[in-house]
Coordinates of N, CA and C in Angstrom, one line a residue:
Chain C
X9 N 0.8 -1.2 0.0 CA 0.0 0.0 0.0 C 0.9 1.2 0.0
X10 N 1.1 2.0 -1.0 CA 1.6 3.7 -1.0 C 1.0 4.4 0.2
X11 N 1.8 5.1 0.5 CA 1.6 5.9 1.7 C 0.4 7.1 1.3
X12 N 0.7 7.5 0.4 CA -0.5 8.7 -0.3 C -1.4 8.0 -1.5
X13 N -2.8 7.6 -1.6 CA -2.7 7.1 -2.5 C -4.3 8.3 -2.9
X14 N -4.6 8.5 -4.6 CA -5.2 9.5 -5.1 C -5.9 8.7 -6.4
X15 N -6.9 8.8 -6.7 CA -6.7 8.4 -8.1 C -6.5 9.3 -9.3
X16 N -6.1 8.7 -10.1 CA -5.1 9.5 -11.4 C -5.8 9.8 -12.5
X17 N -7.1 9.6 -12.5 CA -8.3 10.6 -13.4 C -7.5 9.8 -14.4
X18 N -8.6 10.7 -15.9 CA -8.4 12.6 -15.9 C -9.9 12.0 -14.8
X19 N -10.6 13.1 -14.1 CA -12.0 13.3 -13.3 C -12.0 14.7 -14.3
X20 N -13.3 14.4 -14.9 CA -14.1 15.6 -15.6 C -15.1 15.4 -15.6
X21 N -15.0 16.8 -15.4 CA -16.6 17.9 -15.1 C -16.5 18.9 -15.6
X22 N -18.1 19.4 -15.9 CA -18.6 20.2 -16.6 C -18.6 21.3 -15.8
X23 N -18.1 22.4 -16.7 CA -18.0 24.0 -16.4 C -19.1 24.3 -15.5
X24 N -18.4 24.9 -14.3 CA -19.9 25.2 -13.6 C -20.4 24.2 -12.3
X25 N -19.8 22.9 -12.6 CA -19.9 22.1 -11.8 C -19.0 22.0 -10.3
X26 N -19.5 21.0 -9.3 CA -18.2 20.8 -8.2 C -17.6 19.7 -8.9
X27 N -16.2 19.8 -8.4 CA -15.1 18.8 -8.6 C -14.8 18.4 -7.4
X28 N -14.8 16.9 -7.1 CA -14.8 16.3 -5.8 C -13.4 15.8 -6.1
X29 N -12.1 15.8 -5.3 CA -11.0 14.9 -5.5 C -10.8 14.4 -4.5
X30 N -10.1 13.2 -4.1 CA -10.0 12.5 -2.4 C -8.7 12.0 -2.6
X31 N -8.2 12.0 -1.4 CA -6.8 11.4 -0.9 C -6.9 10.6 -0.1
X32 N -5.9 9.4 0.1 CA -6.3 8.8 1.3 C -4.9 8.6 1.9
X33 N -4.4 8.3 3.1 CA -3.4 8.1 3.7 C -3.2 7.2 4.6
X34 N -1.6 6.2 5.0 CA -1.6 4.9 5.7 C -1.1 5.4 6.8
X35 N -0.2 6.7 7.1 CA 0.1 7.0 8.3 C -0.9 7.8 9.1
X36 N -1.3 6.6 10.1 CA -2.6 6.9 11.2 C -1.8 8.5 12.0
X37 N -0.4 8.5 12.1 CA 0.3 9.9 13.3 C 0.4 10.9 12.4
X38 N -0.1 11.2 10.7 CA 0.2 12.2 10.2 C -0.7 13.3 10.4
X39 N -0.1 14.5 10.5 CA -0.4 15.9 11.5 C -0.5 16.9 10.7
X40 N -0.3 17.0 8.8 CA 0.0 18.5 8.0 C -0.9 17.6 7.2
X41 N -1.7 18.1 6.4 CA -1.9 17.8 4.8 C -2.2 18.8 3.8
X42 N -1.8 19.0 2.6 CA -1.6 20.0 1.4 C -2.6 19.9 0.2
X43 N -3.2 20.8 -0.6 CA -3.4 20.2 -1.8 C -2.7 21.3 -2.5
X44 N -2.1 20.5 -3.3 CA -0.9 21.8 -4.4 C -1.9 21.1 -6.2
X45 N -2.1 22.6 -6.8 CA -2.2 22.6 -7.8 C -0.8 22.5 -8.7
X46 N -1.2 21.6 -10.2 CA 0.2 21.6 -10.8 C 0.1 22.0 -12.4
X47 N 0.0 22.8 -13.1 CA -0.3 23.0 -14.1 C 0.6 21.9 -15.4
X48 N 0.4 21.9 -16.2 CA 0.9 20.8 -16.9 C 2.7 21.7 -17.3
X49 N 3.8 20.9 -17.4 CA 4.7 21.3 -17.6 C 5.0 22.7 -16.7
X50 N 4.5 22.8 -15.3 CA 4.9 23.9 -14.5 C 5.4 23.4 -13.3
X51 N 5.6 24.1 -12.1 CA 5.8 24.1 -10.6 C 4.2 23.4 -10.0
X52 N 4.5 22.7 -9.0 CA 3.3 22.6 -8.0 C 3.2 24.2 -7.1
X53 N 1.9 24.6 -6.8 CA 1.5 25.9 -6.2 C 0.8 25.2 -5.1
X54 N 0.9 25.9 -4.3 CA 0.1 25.4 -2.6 C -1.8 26.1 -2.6
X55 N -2.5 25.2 -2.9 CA -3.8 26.1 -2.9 C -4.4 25.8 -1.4
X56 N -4.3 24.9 -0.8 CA -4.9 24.6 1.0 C -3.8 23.9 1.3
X57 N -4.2 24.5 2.9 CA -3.4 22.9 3.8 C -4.5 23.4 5.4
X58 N -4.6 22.0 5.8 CA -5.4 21.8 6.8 C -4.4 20.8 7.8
X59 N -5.1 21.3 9.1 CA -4.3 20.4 10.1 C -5.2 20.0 11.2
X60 N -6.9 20.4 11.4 CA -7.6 19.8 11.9 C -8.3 18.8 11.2
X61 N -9.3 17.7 12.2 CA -10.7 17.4 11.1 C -11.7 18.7 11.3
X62 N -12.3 18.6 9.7 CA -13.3 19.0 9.5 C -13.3 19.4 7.9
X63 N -14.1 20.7 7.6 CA -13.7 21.3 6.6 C -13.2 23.1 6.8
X64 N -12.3 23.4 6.0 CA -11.7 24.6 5.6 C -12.3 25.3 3.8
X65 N -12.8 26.3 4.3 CA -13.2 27.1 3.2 C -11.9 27.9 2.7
X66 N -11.8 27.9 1.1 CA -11.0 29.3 0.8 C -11.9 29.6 -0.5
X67 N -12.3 30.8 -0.8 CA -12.7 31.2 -1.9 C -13.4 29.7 -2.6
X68 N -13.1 29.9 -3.6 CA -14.1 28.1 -4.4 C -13.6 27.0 -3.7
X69 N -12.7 26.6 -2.7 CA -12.2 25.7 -2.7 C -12.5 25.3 -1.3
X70 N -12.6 24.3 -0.9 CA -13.1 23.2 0.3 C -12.2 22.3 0.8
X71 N -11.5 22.1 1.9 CA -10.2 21.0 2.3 C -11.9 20.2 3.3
X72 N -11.8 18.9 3.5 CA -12.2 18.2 4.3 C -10.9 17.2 4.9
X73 N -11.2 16.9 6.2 CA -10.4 16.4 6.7 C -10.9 15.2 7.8
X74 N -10.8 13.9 7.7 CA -11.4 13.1 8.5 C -10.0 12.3 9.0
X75 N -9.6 12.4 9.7 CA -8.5 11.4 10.4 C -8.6 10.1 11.2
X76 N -10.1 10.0 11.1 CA -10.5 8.9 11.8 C -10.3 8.0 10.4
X77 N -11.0 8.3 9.9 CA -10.7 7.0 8.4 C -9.5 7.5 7.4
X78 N -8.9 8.1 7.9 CA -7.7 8.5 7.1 C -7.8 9.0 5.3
X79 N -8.9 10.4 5.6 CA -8.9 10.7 4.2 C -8.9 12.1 4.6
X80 N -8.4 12.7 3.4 CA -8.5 14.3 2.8 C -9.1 15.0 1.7
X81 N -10.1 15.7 1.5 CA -10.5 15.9 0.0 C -10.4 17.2 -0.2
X82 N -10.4 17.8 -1.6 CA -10.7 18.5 -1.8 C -11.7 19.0 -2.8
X83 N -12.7 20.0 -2.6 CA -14.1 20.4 -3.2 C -13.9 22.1 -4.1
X84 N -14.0 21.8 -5.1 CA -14.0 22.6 -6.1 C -15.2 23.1 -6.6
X85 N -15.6 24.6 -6.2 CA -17.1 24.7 -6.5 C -17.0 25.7 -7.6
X86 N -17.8 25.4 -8.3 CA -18.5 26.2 -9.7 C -16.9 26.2 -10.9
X87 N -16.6 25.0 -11.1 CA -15.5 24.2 -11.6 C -15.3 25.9 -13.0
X88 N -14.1 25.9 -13.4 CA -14.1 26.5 -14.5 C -12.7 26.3 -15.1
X89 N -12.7 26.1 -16.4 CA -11.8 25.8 -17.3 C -10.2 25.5 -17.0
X90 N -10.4 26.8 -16.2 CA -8.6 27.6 -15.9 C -8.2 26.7 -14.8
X91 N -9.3 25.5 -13.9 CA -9.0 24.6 -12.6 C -8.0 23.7 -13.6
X92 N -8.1 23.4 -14.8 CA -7.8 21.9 -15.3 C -6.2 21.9 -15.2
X93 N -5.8 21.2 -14.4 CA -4.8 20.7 -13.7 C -4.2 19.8 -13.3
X94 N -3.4 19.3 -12.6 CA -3.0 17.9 -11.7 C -3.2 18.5 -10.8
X95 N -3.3 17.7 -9.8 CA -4.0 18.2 -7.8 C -3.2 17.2 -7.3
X96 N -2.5 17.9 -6.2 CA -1.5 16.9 -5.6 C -1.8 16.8 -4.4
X97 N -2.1 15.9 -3.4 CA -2.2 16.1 -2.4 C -0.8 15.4 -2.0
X98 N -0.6 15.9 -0.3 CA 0.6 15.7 0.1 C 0.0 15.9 1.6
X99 N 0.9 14.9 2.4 CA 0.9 14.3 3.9 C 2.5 14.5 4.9
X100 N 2.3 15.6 5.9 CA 3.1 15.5 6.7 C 3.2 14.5 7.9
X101 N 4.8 13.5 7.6 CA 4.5 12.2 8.8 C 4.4 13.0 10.3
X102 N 4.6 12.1 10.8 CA 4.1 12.8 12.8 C 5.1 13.5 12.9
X103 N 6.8 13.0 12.2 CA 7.7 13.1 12.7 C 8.2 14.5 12.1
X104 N 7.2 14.8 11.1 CA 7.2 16.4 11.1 C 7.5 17.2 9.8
X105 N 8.9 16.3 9.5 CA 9.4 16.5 8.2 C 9.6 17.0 7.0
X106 N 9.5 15.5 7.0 CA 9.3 15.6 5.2 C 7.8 15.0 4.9
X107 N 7.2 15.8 3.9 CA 6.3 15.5 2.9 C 6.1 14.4 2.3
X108 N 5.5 13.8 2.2 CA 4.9 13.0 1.2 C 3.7 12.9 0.2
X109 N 3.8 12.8 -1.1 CA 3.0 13.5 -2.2 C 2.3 12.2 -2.9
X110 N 1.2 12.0 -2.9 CA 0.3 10.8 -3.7 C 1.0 11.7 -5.4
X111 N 0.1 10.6 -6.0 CA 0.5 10.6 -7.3 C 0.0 11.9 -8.2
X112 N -1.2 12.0 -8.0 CA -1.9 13.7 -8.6 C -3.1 12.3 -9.1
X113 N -4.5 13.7 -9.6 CA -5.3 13.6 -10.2 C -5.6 14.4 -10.9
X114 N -6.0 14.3 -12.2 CA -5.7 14.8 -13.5 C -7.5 15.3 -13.4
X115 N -7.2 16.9 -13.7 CA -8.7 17.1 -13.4 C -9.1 17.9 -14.7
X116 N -10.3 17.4 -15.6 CA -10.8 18.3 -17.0 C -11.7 19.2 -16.8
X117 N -12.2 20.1 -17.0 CA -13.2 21.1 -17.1 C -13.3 21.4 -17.8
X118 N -14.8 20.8 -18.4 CA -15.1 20.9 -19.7 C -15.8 22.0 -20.3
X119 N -16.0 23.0 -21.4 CA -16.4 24.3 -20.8 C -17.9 23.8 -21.4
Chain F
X9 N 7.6 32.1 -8.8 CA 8.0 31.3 -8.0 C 8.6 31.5 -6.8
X10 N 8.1 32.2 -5.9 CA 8.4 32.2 -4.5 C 10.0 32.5 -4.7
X11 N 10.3 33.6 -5.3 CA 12.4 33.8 -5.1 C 13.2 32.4 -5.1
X12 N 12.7 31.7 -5.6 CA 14.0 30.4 -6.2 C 14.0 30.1 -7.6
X13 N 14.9 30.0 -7.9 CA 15.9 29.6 -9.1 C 16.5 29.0 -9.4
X14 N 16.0 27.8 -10.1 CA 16.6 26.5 -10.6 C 17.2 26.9 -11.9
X15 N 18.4 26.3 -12.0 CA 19.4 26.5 -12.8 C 20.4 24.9 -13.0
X16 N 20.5 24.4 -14.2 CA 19.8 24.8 -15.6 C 18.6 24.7 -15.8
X17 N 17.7 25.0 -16.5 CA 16.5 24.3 -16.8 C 15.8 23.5 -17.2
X18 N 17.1 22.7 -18.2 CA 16.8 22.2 -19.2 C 18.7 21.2 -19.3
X19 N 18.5 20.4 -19.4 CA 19.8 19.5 -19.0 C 19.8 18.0 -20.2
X20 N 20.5 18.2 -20.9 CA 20.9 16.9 -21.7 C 22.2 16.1 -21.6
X21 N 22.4 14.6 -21.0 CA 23.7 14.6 -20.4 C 23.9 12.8 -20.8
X22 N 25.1 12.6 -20.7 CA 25.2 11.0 -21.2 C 25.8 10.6 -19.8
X23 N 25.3 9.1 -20.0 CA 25.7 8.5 -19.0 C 27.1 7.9 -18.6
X24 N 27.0 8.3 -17.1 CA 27.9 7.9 -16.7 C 28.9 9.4 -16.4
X25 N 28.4 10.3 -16.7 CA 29.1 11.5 -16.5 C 28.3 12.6 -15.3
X26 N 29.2 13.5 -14.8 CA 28.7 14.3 -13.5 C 27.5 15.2 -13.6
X27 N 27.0 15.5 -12.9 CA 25.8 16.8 -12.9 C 25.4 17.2 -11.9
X28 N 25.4 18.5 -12.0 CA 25.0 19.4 -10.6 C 23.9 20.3 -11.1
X29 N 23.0 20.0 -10.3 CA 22.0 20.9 -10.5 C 21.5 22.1 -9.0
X30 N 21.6 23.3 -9.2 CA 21.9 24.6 -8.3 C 20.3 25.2 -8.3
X31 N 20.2 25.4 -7.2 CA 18.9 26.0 -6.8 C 19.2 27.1 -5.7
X32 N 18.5 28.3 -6.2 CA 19.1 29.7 -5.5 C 18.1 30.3 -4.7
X33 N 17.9 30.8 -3.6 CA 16.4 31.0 -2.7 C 16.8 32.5 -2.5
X34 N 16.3 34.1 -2.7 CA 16.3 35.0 -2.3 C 15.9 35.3 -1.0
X35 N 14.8 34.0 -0.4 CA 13.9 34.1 0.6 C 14.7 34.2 2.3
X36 N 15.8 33.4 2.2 CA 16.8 33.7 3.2 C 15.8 32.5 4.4
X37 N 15.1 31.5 3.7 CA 14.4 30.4 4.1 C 15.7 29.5 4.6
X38 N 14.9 28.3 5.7 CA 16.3 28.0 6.5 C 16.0 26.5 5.8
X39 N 15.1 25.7 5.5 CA 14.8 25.0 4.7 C 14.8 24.8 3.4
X40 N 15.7 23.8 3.2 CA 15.4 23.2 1.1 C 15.1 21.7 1.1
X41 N 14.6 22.1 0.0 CA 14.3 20.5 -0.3 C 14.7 20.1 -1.9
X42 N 14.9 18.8 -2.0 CA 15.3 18.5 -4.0 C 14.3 17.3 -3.5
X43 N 13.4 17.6 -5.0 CA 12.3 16.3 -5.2 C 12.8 16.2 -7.0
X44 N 12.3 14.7 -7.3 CA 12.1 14.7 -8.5 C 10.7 13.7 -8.8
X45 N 10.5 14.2 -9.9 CA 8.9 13.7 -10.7 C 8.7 12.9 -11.5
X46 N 8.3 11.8 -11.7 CA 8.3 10.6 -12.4 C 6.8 10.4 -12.8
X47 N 6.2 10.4 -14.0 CA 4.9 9.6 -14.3 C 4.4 8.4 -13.2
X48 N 3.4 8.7 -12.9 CA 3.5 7.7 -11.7 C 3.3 7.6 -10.1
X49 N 4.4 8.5 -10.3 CA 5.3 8.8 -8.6 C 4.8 10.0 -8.3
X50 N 4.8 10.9 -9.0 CA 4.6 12.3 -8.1 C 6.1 12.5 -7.4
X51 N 6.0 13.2 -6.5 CA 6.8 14.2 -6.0 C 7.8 13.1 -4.8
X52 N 9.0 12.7 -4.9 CA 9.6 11.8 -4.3 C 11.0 12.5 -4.0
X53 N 10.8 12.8 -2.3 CA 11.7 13.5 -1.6 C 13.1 12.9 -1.8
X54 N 14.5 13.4 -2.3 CA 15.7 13.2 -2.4 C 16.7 13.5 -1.5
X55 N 16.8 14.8 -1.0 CA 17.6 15.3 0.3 C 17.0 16.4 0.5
X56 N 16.9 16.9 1.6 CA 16.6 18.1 2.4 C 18.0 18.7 3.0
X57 N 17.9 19.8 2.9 CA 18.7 20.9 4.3 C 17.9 21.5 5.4
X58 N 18.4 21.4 6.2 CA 17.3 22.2 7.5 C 18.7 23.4 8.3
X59 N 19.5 24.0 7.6 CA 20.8 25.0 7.2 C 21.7 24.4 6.9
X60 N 22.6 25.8 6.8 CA 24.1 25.5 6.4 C 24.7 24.4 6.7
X61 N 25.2 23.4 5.8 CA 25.7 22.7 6.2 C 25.3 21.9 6.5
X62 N 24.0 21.4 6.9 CA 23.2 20.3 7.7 C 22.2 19.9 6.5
X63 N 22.3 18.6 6.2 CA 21.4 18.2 5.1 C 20.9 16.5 5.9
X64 N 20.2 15.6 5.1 CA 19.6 14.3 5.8 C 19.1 14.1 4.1
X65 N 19.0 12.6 4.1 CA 18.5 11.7 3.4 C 16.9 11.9 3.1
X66 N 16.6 11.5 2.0 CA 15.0 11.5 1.7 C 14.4 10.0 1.1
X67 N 13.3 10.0 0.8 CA 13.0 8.7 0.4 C 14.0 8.2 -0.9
X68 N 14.9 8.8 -1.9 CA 15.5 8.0 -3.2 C 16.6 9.1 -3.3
X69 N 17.5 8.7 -2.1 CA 18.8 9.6 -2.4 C 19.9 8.6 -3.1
X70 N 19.4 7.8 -3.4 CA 21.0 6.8 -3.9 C 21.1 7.2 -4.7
X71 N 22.4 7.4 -5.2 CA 23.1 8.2 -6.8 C 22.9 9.3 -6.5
X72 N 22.4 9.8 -5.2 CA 22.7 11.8 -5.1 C 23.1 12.3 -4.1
X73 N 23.9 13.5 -4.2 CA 24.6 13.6 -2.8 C 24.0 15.5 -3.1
X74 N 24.3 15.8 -2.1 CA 23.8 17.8 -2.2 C 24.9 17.9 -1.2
X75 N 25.3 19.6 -1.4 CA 25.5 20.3 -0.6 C 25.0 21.9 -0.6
X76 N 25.6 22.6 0.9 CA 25.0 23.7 1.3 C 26.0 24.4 2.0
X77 N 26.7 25.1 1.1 CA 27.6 26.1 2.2 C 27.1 27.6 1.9
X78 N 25.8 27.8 1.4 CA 25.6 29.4 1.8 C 24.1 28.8 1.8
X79 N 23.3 30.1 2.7 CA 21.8 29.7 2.8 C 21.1 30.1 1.7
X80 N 21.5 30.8 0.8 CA 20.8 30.6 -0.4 C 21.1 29.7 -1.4
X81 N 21.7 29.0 -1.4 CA 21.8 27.8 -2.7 C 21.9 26.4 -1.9
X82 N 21.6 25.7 -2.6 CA 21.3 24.3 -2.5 C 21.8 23.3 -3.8
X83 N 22.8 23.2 -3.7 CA 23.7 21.9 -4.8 C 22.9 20.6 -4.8
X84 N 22.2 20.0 -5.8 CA 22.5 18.5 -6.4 C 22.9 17.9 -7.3
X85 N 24.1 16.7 -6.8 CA 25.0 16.5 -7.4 C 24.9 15.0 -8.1
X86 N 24.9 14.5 -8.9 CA 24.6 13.2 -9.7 C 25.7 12.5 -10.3
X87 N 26.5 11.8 -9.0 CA 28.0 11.5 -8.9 C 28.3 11.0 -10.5
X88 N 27.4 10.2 -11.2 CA 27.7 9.5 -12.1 C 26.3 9.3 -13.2
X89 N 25.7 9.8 -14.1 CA 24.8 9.5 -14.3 C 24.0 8.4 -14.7
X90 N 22.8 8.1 -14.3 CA 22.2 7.0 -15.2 C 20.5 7.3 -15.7
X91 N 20.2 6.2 -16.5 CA 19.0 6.7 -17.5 C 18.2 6.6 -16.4
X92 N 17.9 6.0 -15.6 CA 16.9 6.2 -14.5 C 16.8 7.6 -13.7
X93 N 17.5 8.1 -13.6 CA 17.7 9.1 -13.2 C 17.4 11.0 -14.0
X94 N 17.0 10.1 -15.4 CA 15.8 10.4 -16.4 C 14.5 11.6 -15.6
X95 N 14.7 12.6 -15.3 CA 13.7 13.3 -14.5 C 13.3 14.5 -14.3
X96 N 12.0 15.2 -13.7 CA 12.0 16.7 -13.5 C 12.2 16.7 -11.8
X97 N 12.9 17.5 -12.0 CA 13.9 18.1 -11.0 C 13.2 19.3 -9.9
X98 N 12.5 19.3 -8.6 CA 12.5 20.4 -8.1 C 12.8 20.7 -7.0
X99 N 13.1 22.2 -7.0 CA 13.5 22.5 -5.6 C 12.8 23.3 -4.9
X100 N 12.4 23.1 -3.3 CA 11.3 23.8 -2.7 C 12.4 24.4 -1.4
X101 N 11.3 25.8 -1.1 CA 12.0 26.3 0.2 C 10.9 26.3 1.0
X102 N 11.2 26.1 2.6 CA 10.4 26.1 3.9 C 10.7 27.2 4.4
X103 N 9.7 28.4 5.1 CA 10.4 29.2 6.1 C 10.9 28.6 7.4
X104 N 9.7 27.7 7.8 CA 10.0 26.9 9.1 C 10.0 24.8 8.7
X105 N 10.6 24.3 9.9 CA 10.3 23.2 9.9 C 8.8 22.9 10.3
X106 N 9.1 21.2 10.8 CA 8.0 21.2 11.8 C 6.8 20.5 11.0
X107 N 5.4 20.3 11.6 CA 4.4 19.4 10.7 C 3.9 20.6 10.2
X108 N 4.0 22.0 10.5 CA 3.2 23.0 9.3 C 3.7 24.1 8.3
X109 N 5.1 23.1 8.0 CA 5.7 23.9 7.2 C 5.4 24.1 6.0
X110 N 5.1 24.8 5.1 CA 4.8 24.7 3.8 C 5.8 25.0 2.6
X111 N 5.5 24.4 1.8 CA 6.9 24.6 1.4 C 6.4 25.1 -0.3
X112 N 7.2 25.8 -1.1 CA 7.1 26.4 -2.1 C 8.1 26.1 -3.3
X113 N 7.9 25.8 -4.6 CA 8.8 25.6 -5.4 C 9.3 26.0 -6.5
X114 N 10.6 25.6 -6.8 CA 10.8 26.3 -8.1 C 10.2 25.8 -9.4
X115 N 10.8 26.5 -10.4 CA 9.6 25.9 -11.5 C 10.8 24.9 -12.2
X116 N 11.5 24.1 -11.8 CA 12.0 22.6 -12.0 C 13.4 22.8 -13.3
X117 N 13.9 21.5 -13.3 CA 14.5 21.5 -14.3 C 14.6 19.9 -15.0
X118 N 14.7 19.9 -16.3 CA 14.2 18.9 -17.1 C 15.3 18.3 -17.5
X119 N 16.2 16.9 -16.7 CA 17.2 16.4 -17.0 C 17.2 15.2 -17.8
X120 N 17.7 14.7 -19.1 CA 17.6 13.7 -19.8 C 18.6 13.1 -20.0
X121 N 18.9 12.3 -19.6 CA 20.4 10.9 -19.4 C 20.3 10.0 -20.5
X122 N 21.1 10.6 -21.1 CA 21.2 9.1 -22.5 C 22.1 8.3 -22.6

């Protein structure tokens, strides 16, 4: 089992719509988690990070956080073109560190 | 990109020969990190600095060593190359350690080992 695991799409949706993506994680003591946008042939950009459960609002964007079942998502509302991306999520172990980054999910928005 | 600068950008190299690839932080961040990117893999920690001087192992440091004698640059060095080693290249800075550090990157560099 990968320590970060995501699935690798593409996940498309229609302009206008939410985009639901989920992460799931094997380390029960991890304490940071990230979602970094990655544009194709660019840098990863930091769009959330959460460090309780629940959910965190920013502008269109939604971190949930459940640590009891060891997942993270993120919610993309009123989806538009310019989202279409890779989405990375990423897991800080207990021990504080270093990151660890699932594979991405390839997200389309279709206009 | 968050004041770092990866340098070269863009890297064509045959095997079995040296490479250093130099990443520059204006940020005066006490934290670096070198990842590289594989189809597949995502983002797969290689060495970190936590300062001058002081670096530690990541998940796939074999075939790579770094150094750090000023806090703005960050050396990785690719004793000998090989085709696996085939990769995009990035370098991120942390202001702080710790579980809520965040970390920021450069926009990579594209190494091809033939």
């Amino acid at each position: 089992q990968k320590e970060v695991e995501q699935n690798s799409g593409p996940l498309s949706v229609p302009e206008g719509a939410i985009a639901s993506l989920n992460c799931t994680y094997s380390d029960r003591g991890s304490q940071s988690f990230f979602w970094y946008r990655q544009y194709s042939g660019k840098s990863p950009e930091l769009i959330m990070s959460i460090y309780s459960n629940g959910d965190k609002e920013d502008g269109r964007f939604t971190a949930q956080l459940n640590k009891a079942s060891q997942y993270v998502s993120l919610l993309i509302r009123d989806s538009q073109p310019s989202d279409s991306a890779t989405y990375l999520c990423a897991v800080v172990r207990n021990y504080g560190q270093n990151f660890v980054f699932g594979p991405g999910t390839r997200l389309s928005v279709l206009p | 990109d968050a004041g770092i600068t990866q340098s070269p950008r863009h890297k064509v190299t045959e095997t079995g020969t040296p490479v250093t690839l130099r990443c520059h932080q204006t940020e005066n961040h006490r934290y670096m990190y070198w990842y590289r990117q594989d189809p597949g893999h995502g983002l797969r920690l290689i060495h970190y600095s936590y300062g001058v001087k002081d670096t530690d192992k990541g998940e796939v440091s074999d075939g790579y060593s770094v150094s750090r004698s000023k806090t703005e640059d960050f050396l990785l060095t690719l004793e000998s190359a090989t085709s696996s080693q085939t990769s995009v290249y990035f370098c991120a800075i942390s202001p702080t350690g710790g579980s809520k550090n965040i970390q920021y990157f450069g926009a990579g560099t594209r190494l091809s080992v033939l």
